[in-house]
Amino acid sequence: MKAARFTKGAKNGGRRDDVLEAAAALFATKGYAATSIRDIAQQVGLMSGSLYYHFESKEEILLDSHAKGVEQVTAAVQAALVEAGDNPWDRIGAACRAHLTTLLGPSPFSQVMTPQFPQSFESSLRDALLAQRNSYEQIFRSLVSETALPAGIDPSLFRLSLLGALNWTLTWYRPGGDDSPAFIADNIVNIFRHRLDG
Amino acid sequence: MKAARFTKGAKNGGRRDDVLEAAAALFATKGYAATSIRDIAQQVGLMSGSLYYHFESKEEILLDSHAKGVEQVTAAVQAALVEAGDNPWDRIGAACRAHLTTLLGPSPFSQVMTPQFPQSFESSLRDALLAQRNSYEQIFRSLVSETALPAGIDPSLFRLSLLGALNWTLTWYRPGGDDSPAFIADNIVNIFRHRLDG
DNA sequence: CCTACCGATCGGTAGG
DNA sequence: CCTACCGATCGGTAGG
């Protein structure tokens, strides 16, 4: 006897998560527009029409994938911050390491977060995506605000540049390389920390 | 009497450039995959089929737009470097300012340079795009190599982080804001320069 | 969750 | 450079 079915929005895991994971991987490599509903369905062994039993639209798949990415990175960063000490730069370092190891790690969800697609979508979809990211970036806003920056360095620009340097790794990082994501993260933080700690 | 027609690859300006500019603007805002050949044609008042008198394929339009973007940014940076002095950090500053003012300026070509699409395309197209960018990034490779960095800072990672911070501005910069691209560039360079100049 | 299908749109071509 | 069109594919739906 099969388990009862809930409404589509339910937290019922199973196939729904499989679809989201496959979709995230395709969105990350091919891009959202170039990924067809049939591509996604094929990856999980479904017919394209069957996806609409789990989701209402392709946009919903994107939104849910994006939300999962934000959730995962948020969880990783918050866990790292619990174990980090009190030193502001150590905390930024821990957050960046968690951010980058998640972003460059095996889970495809986080990569859905970084493309610049906001511009190309309708404002309703774009706003939803930006809201999700915004709550995550608030962590960095807070970390930077607790850190003493030299005069003349704008905290917002500092945060955006740091996140830019981190996220830009997706452009050039190749898993087989010499440097691990953690090593890269530490060194990027090092670049941003220089002279600031006396 | 109309001017004679050359082969398609000729440097014959006119409509060809109009098509490239319209295409670049659409690629930058909607993305390559989400931009149709009909979108481009409509922007320049042509029928979609007529584009194939000027170009062999949609990919060729992308490649040529991308090449124009690289050309423009390269020209801007090189011109800035001619007027810059000998101080390595001044030269990096001048290059970054030229890079960012072009990237955030009115010409849409440069924005075609920054998306991370390489992954999503076939290797032949991807290789061609990467080669074009690579020749441009060589300028920054050279500028960084002429600059004294503190021990423990890898020049490649420094360059990639700097370009990442600059290019990431496309994600958040809005033309109406308080800060000009030149101001933003100077301050980003400031972040990367700290403590390095004693 | 599948079968079968919808209208719309895609990149590209022939023929002028 | 346009008209008219090609086969392929798109997101999504009905009906079971």
Coordinates of C-alpha atoms (C1' of nucleotides) in Angstrom, one line a residue:
Chain A
M1 CA 0.0 0.0 0.0
K2 CA 1.5 3.3 -1.0
A3 CA 1.8 6.3 1.2
A4 CA -0.9 8.9 1.0
R5 CA -0.2 11.9 -1.2
F6 CA -0.3 15.4 0.1
T7 CA -0.6 18.7 -1.6
K8 CA 2.2 19.6 -3.9
G9 CA 3.8 22.0 -1.6
A10 CA 4.2 19.4 1.1
K11 CA 7.7 18.5 2.4
N12 CA 7.3 15.1 1.1
G13 CA 10.8 14.2 0.0
G14 CA 11.4 11.3 -2.4
R15 CA 11.1 12.0 -6.1
R16 CA 10.5 15.7 -5.7
D17 CA 14.0 16.1 -4.3
D18 CA 15.5 14.0 -7.0
V19 CA 13.9 16.2 -9.6
L20 CA 15.2 19.3 -7.9
E21 CA 18.7 17.9 -7.7
A22 CA 18.7 16.9 -11.4
A23 CA 17.3 20.3 -12.3
A24 CA 19.9 22.2 -10.3
A25 CA 22.7 20.3 -11.9
L26 CA 21.4 21.1 -15.4
F27 CA 20.6 24.7 -14.6
A28 CA 24.2 25.1 -13.3
T29 CA 25.8 23.6 -16.4
K30 CA 23.5 24.5 -19.2
G31 CA 21.7 27.5 -17.8
Y32 CA 18.0 27.8 -17.0
A33 CA 16.8 28.8 -20.5
A34 CA 18.8 26.1 -22.2
T35 CA 17.5 23.4 -19.9
S36 CA 14.3 21.8 -21.1
I37 CA 11.7 20.1 -19.0
R38 CA 12.4 17.0 -20.9
D39 CA 16.1 17.2 -20.0
I40 CA 15.2 17.2 -16.3
A41 CA 12.6 14.5 -16.6
Q42 CA 15.0 12.2 -18.5
Q43 CA 17.6 12.5 -15.7
V44 CA 15.2 11.1 -13.2
G45 CA 13.6 8.6 -15.5
L46 CA 10.3 10.3 -15.8
M47 CA 8.2 11.5 -18.8
S48 CA 8.2 15.3 -19.2
G49 CA 4.5 15.5 -18.4
S50 CA 4.9 13.8 -15.1
L51 CA 6.9 16.6 -13.7
Y52 CA 3.7 18.6 -13.6
Y53 CA 2.4 16.2 -10.9
H54 CA 5.2 17.5 -8.7
F55 CA 5.6 21.1 -9.9
E56 CA 3.3 23.6 -11.4
S57 CA 5.8 25.1 -13.8
K58 CA 9.4 25.2 -14.8
E59 CA 9.7 28.4 -12.9
E60 CA 8.7 26.7 -9.7
I61 CA 11.4 24.1 -10.2
L62 CA 13.9 26.9 -10.5
L63 CA 12.6 28.7 -7.4
D64 CA 12.7 25.6 -5.3
S65 CA 16.1 24.6 -6.5
H66 CA 17.3 28.1 -5.7
A67 CA 15.7 28.0 -2.3
K68 CA 17.5 24.7 -1.6
G69 CA 20.8 26.2 -2.6
V70 CA 20.3 29.1 -0.3
E71 CA 19.3 26.7 2.5
Q72 CA 22.4 24.6 2.1
V73 CA 24.8 27.4 2.0
T74 CA 23.1 29.1 4.9
A75 CA 23.3 26.0 6.9
A76 CA 26.9 25.4 6.1
V77 CA 27.9 29.0 7.0
Q78 CA 25.9 29.1 10.2
A79 CA 27.4 25.8 11.3
A80 CA 30.9 27.1 10.6
L81 CA 30.2 30.3 12.5
V82 CA 29.1 28.3 15.6
E83 CA 32.5 26.7 15.8
A84 CA 34.4 29.9 14.9
G85 CA 35.8 32.0 17.7
D86 CA 35.1 35.7 18.4
N87 CA 37.7 37.3 16.2
P88 CA 35.9 39.1 13.4
W89 CA 38.4 38.1 10.7
D90 CA 38.3 34.5 11.8
R91 CA 34.6 34.6 11.5
I92 CA 34.7 36.0 8.0
G93 CA 37.3 33.4 7.2
A94 CA 35.1 30.6 8.5
A95 CA 32.1 31.9 6.6
C96 CA 34.0 32.2 3.3
R97 CA 35.4 28.8 3.7
A98 CA 32.0 27.3 4.2
H99 CA 30.6 29.3 1.4
L100 CA 33.2 28.2 -1.1
T101 CA 33.4 24.6 -0.1
T102 CA 29.6 24.4 -0.5
L103 CA 29.6 26.3 -3.8
L104 CA 32.4 24.2 -5.3
G105 CA 31.3 21.0 -3.6
P106 CA 29.3 18.0 -5.1
S107 CA 25.8 19.4 -4.4
P108 CA 24.6 21.3 -7.4
F109 CA 22.0 23.4 -5.6
S110 CA 24.3 26.2 -4.4
Q111 CA 25.5 26.9 -8.0
V112 CA 22.0 27.9 -8.9
M113 CA 22.4 30.8 -6.6
T114 CA 25.2 32.6 -8.4
P115 CA 24.3 33.3 -12.0
Q116 CA 23.2 36.8 -12.8
F117 CA 19.9 35.8 -14.3
P118 CA 17.8 38.3 -12.3
Q119 CA 17.9 40.7 -15.2
S120 CA 16.5 38.3 -17.7
F121 CA 13.4 37.2 -15.8
E122 CA 10.1 38.8 -15.2
S123 CA 10.1 40.9 -12.1
S124 CA 8.0 38.6 -10.0
L125 CA 10.4 35.7 -10.5
R126 CA 13.4 37.9 -10.1
D127 CA 12.1 39.5 -6.9
A128 CA 11.5 36.0 -5.4
L129 CA 15.1 34.9 -6.3
L130 CA 16.6 38.1 -5.0
A131 CA 14.7 37.9 -1.7
Q132 CA 16.0 34.4 -1.1
R133 CA 19.6 35.5 -1.7
N134 CA 19.2 38.7 0.2
S135 CA 18.4 36.8 3.4
Y136 CA 21.6 34.8 2.9
E137 CA 23.8 37.8 2.2
Q138 CA 22.5 39.4 5.4
I139 CA 24.9 37.0 7.2
F140 CA 27.8 38.6 5.4
R141 CA 26.4 42.1 5.9
S142 CA 26.4 41.4 9.6
L143 CA 29.9 39.8 9.7
V144 CA 31.4 42.8 7.9
S145 CA 29.7 45.3 10.1
E146 CA 31.3 43.6 13.1
T147 CA 34.8 44.0 11.5
A148 CA 37.0 47.0 11.7
L149 CA 37.7 48.2 8.2
P150 CA 40.2 51.0 7.4
A151 CA 38.8 54.4 6.8
G152 CA 37.8 54.9 3.2
I153 CA 36.7 51.3 2.7
D154 CA 32.9 51.1 2.2
P155 CA 31.5 48.0 4.0
S156 CA 29.0 47.3 1.3
L157 CA 31.5 47.4 -1.4
F158 CA 33.8 45.3 0.7
R159 CA 31.2 42.6 1.1
L160 CA 30.2 42.7 -2.6
S161 CA 33.8 42.4 -3.7
L162 CA 34.4 39.5 -1.3
L163 CA 31.4 37.7 -2.5
G164 CA 32.3 38.5 -6.1
A165 CA 35.8 37.1 -5.7
L166 CA 34.4 34.0 -4.1
N167 CA 31.6 33.4 -6.6
W168 CA 33.8 34.2 -9.5
T169 CA 35.7 30.9 -8.8
L170 CA 32.8 29.1 -10.5
T171 CA 34.2 30.6 -13.7
W172 CA 37.6 29.2 -13.5
Y173 CA 37.7 26.5 -10.8
R174 CA 38.2 23.0 -12.1
P175 CA 37.8 20.1 -9.6
G176 CA 40.9 18.3 -10.6
G177 CA 43.2 21.2 -9.8
D178 CA 45.9 21.5 -7.2
D179 CA 44.1 23.8 -4.8
S180 CA 41.1 22.7 -2.7
P181 CA 38.1 25.0 -2.3
A182 CA 39.1 25.5 1.4
F183 CA 42.6 26.5 0.4
I184 CA 41.3 28.9 -2.2
A185 CA 38.8 30.4 0.2
D186 CA 41.5 31.0 2.9
N187 CA 43.7 32.7 0.4
I188 CA 41.0 34.9 -1.0
V189 CA 40.2 36.0 2.6
N190 CA 43.9 36.6 3.0
I191 CA 43.9 39.0 0.1
F192 CA 41.0 40.9 1.6
R193 CA 42.4 40.9 5.1
H194 CA 45.8 42.4 4.2
R195 CA 47.0 45.4 6.2
L196 CA 43.6 45.5 7.9
D197 CA 44.8 43.5 10.9
G198 CA 47.9 45.6 11.5
Chain B
M1 CA 24.5 52.7 -57.0
K2 CA 25.1 50.5 -54.0
A3 CA 28.5 49.6 -52.7
A4 CA 29.8 46.2 -53.7
R5 CA 29.3 43.3 -51.4
F6 CA 32.3 41.4 -50.0
T7 CA 32.4 38.0 -48.4
K8 CA 30.6 37.8 -45.2
G9 CA 33.6 38.0 -43.0
A10 CA 34.6 41.4 -44.5
K11 CA 35.0 44.4 -42.2
N12 CA 32.1 46.0 -44.0
G13 CA 30.5 48.0 -41.2
G14 CA 26.9 49.1 -41.6
R15 CA 24.0 46.8 -40.8
R16 CA 26.4 44.1 -39.6
D17 CA 27.5 46.2 -36.7
D18 CA 23.9 47.2 -35.9
V19 CA 23.0 43.6 -35.7
L20 CA 25.9 42.8 -33.4
E21 CA 25.1 45.7 -31.1
A22 CA 21.4 44.7 -30.8
A23 CA 22.4 41.1 -30.2
A24 CA 24.9 42.1 -27.6
A25 CA 22.3 44.1 -25.7
L26 CA 19.9 41.2 -25.8
F27 CA 22.5 38.6 -24.8
A28 CA 23.5 40.7 -21.9
T29 CA 20.0 41.2 -20.6
K30 CA 18.2 38.0 -21.5
G31 CA 21.1 35.6 -22.0
Y32 CA 22.1 33.9 -25.1
A33 CA 19.8 30.9 -25.0
A34 CA 16.8 33.0 -24.2
T35 CA 17.5 35.4 -27.1
S36 CA 15.9 34.3 -30.3
I37 CA 17.1 35.2 -33.8
R38 CA 13.8 36.9 -34.2
D39 CA 14.4 39.1 -31.2
I40 CA 17.6 40.3 -32.7
A41 CA 16.2 40.8 -36.2
Q42 CA 13.2 42.8 -34.8
Q43 CA 15.6 45.2 -33.0
V44 CA 17.2 46.2 -36.2
G45 CA 14.1 46.1 -38.4
L46 CA 14.9 43.0 -40.3
M47 CA 13.2 39.7 -40.9
S48 CA 14.8 36.8 -39.1
G49 CA 15.8 35.1 -42.3
S50 CA 17.7 38.1 -43.4
L51 CA 20.2 37.7 -40.5
Y52 CA 21.6 34.8 -42.4
Y53 CA 22.8 37.0 -45.2
H54 CA 25.1 38.7 -42.6
F55 CA 25.9 35.7 -40.4
E56 CA 26.1 32.0 -40.8
S57 CA 24.5 31.1 -37.5
K58 CA 23.4 32.4 -34.1
E59 CA 26.7 31.1 -32.7
E60 CA 28.6 33.4 -35.1
I61 CA 26.7 36.3 -33.9
L62 CA 27.7 35.5 -30.3
L63 CA 31.3 35.0 -31.2
D64 CA 31.5 38.3 -33.1
S65 CA 29.7 40.2 -30.3
H66 CA 32.0 38.7 -27.8
A67 CA 35.0 39.6 -29.9
K68 CA 33.8 43.1 -30.2
G69 CA 33.4 43.3 -26.4
V70 CA 36.9 42.0 -25.9
E71 CA 38.2 44.5 -28.4
Q72 CA 36.5 47.5 -26.8
V73 CA 37.7 46.6 -23.3
T74 CA 41.2 45.9 -24.5
A75 CA 41.3 49.2 -26.3
A76 CA 40.0 51.1 -23.3
V77 CA 42.5 49.5 -20.9
Q78 CA 45.5 49.9 -23.2
A79 CA 44.6 53.6 -23.7
A80 CA 44.5 54.1 -20.0
L81 CA 47.8 52.3 -19.5
V82 CA 49.5 54.6 -21.9
E83 CA 48.5 57.6 -19.8
A84 CA 49.2 55.9 -16.5
G85 CA 52.6 56.3 -14.9
D86 CA 55.2 53.7 -13.9
N87 CA 53.9 52.9 -10.4
P88 CA 52.6 49.3 -10.6
W89 CA 49.6 50.0 -8.4
D90 CA 48.7 53.1 -10.4
R91 CA 48.7 51.0 -13.5
I92 CA 46.5 48.4 -12.0
G93 CA 44.2 51.2 -10.8
A94 CA 44.1 52.7 -14.3
A95 CA 43.4 49.3 -15.9
C96 CA 40.6 48.5 -13.4
R97 CA 39.0 51.9 -13.9
A98 CA 39.0 51.5 -17.7
H99 CA 37.7 47.9 -17.3
L100 CA 34.8 48.9 -15.1
T101 CA 33.8 52.0 -16.9
T102 CA 33.6 50.1 -20.1
L103 CA 31.8 47.1 -18.5
L104 CA 29.2 49.4 -16.9
G105 CA 29.1 51.9 -19.7
P106 CA 26.5 52.3 -22.5
S107 CA 28.1 49.9 -25.0
P108 CA 26.5 46.4 -24.5
F109 CA 29.4 44.5 -26.1
S110 CA 31.6 44.2 -23.0
Q111 CA 28.8 42.6 -21.0
V112 CA 28.8 39.7 -23.3
M113 CA 32.3 38.9 -22.0
T114 CA 31.4 38.2 -18.4
P115 CA 28.7 35.6 -18.2
Q116 CA 30.0 32.1 -17.2
F117 CA 28.4 30.4 -20.2
P118 CA 31.5 28.6 -21.2
Q119 CA 30.3 25.5 -19.4
S120 CA 27.1 25.3 -21.3
F121 CA 28.4 25.4 -24.8
E122 CA 30.0 22.8 -27.0
S123 CA 33.8 22.8 -26.6
S124 CA 34.5 24.3 -30.0
L125 CA 32.4 27.4 -29.2
R126 CA 33.6 27.5 -25.6
D127 CA 37.2 27.3 -26.6
A128 CA 36.8 30.2 -29.0
L129 CA 35.3 32.4 -26.4
L130 CA 37.8 31.5 -23.8
A131 CA 40.7 32.2 -26.2
Q132 CA 39.3 35.7 -26.8
R133 CA 39.1 36.4 -23.1
N134 CA 42.4 34.9 -22.4
S135 CA 44.2 37.3 -24.6
Y136 CA 42.5 40.1 -22.7
E137 CA 43.3 38.7 -19.3
Q138 CA 46.9 38.5 -20.2
I139 CA 47.0 42.2 -19.7
F140 CA 46.1 41.7 -16.1
R141 CA 48.4 38.8 -15.7
S142 CA 51.2 41.1 -16.8
L143 CA 50.2 44.0 -14.6
V144 CA 50.0 41.7 -11.5
S145 CA 53.4 40.2 -12.3
E146 CA 55.0 43.6 -12.3
T147 CA 53.5 44.4 -8.8
A148 CA 55.0 43.4 -5.5
L149 CA 52.6 41.2 -3.6
P150 CA 53.2 40.2 0.0
A151 CA 54.5 36.7 0.5
G152 CA 51.7 34.1 0.6
I153 CA 49.5 35.8 -1.9
D154 CA 49.3 33.9 -5.2
P155 CA 49.4 36.3 -8.2
S156 CA 46.9 34.2 -10.1
L157 CA 44.4 34.1 -7.3
F158 CA 44.9 37.8 -6.8
R159 CA 44.2 38.5 -10.4
L160 CA 41.1 36.3 -10.5
S161 CA 39.8 37.7 -7.3
L162 CA 40.3 41.3 -8.6
L163 CA 38.5 40.5 -11.9
G164 CA 35.8 38.7 -10.0
A165 CA 35.1 41.6 -7.7
L166 CA 35.0 43.9 -10.8
N167 CA 32.9 41.7 -12.9
W168 CA 30.5 40.9 -10.1
T169 CA 29.4 44.5 -10.1
L170 CA 27.2 43.6 -13.1
T171 CA 25.1 41.7 -10.6
W172 CA 24.3 44.6 -8.3
Y173 CA 25.2 47.8 -10.1
R174 CA 22.3 50.0 -11.1
P175 CA 23.1 53.0 -13.3
G176 CA 21.0 55.4 -11.3
G177 CA 23.0 54.9 -8.1
D178 CA 25.2 57.3 -6.2
D179 CA 28.5 55.9 -7.1
S180 CA 30.0 56.1 -10.6
P181 CA 31.8 53.1 -12.1
A182 CA 35.1 55.0 -11.9
F183 CA 34.5 55.6 -8.2
I184 CA 33.6 52.0 -7.6
A185 CA 36.6 50.8 -9.5
D186 CA 39.0 53.0 -7.5
N187 CA 37.5 51.7 -4.2
I188 CA 37.7 48.1 -5.3
V189 CA 41.3 48.6 -6.1
N190 CA 41.7 50.2 -2.8
I191 CA 40.5 47.1 -1.1
F192 CA 43.0 45.0 -2.9
R193 CA 45.8 47.4 -2.4
H194 CA 45.6 47.7 1.4
R195 CA 48.7 47.1 3.4
L196 CA 50.5 46.0 0.2
D197 CA 52.0 49.4 -0.4
G198 CA 53.4 49.7 3.1
Chain C
dC1 C1' 2.8 8.8 -13.2
dC2 C1' 2.2 7.7 -18.7
dT3 C1' 0.2 8.6 -23.4
dA4 C1' -0.9 11.6 -26.5
dC5 C1' -1.3 15.8 -27.8
dC6 C1' -1.8 21.3 -28.0
dG7 C1' -0.2 25.8 -30.0
dA8 C1' 3.9 28.5 -30.1
dT9 C1' 8.3 29.1 -31.1
dC10 C1' 12.9 27.7 -32.3
dG11 C1' 17.3 28.0 -35.7
dG12 C1' 17.8 27.7 -40.2
dT13 C1' 16.9 27.3 -45.6
dA14 C1' 15.1 27.8 -50.5
dG15 C1' 14.1 30.7 -53.9
dG16 C1' 13.7 34.8 -55.5
Chain D
dC1 C1' 17.0 41.5 -48.0
dC2 C1' 11.8 39.3 -47.9
dT3 C1' 8.4 35.5 -48.3
dA4 C1' 7.3 31.3 -47.1
dC5 C1' 8.4 27.5 -45.2
dC6 C1' 11.0 23.2 -42.9
dG7 C1' 11.5 19.8 -39.0
dA8 C1' 12.5 20.0 -34.3
dT9 C1' 11.6 21.3 -29.9
dC10 C1' 9.5 24.0 -26.4
dG11 C1' 6.3 24.5 -21.8
dG12 C1' 2.3 22.8 -20.6
dT13 C1' -2.4 20.0 -20.5
dA14 C1' -6.3 16.4 -20.7
dG15 C1' -7.6 12.2 -19.6
dG16 C1' -6.8 8.3 -17.7

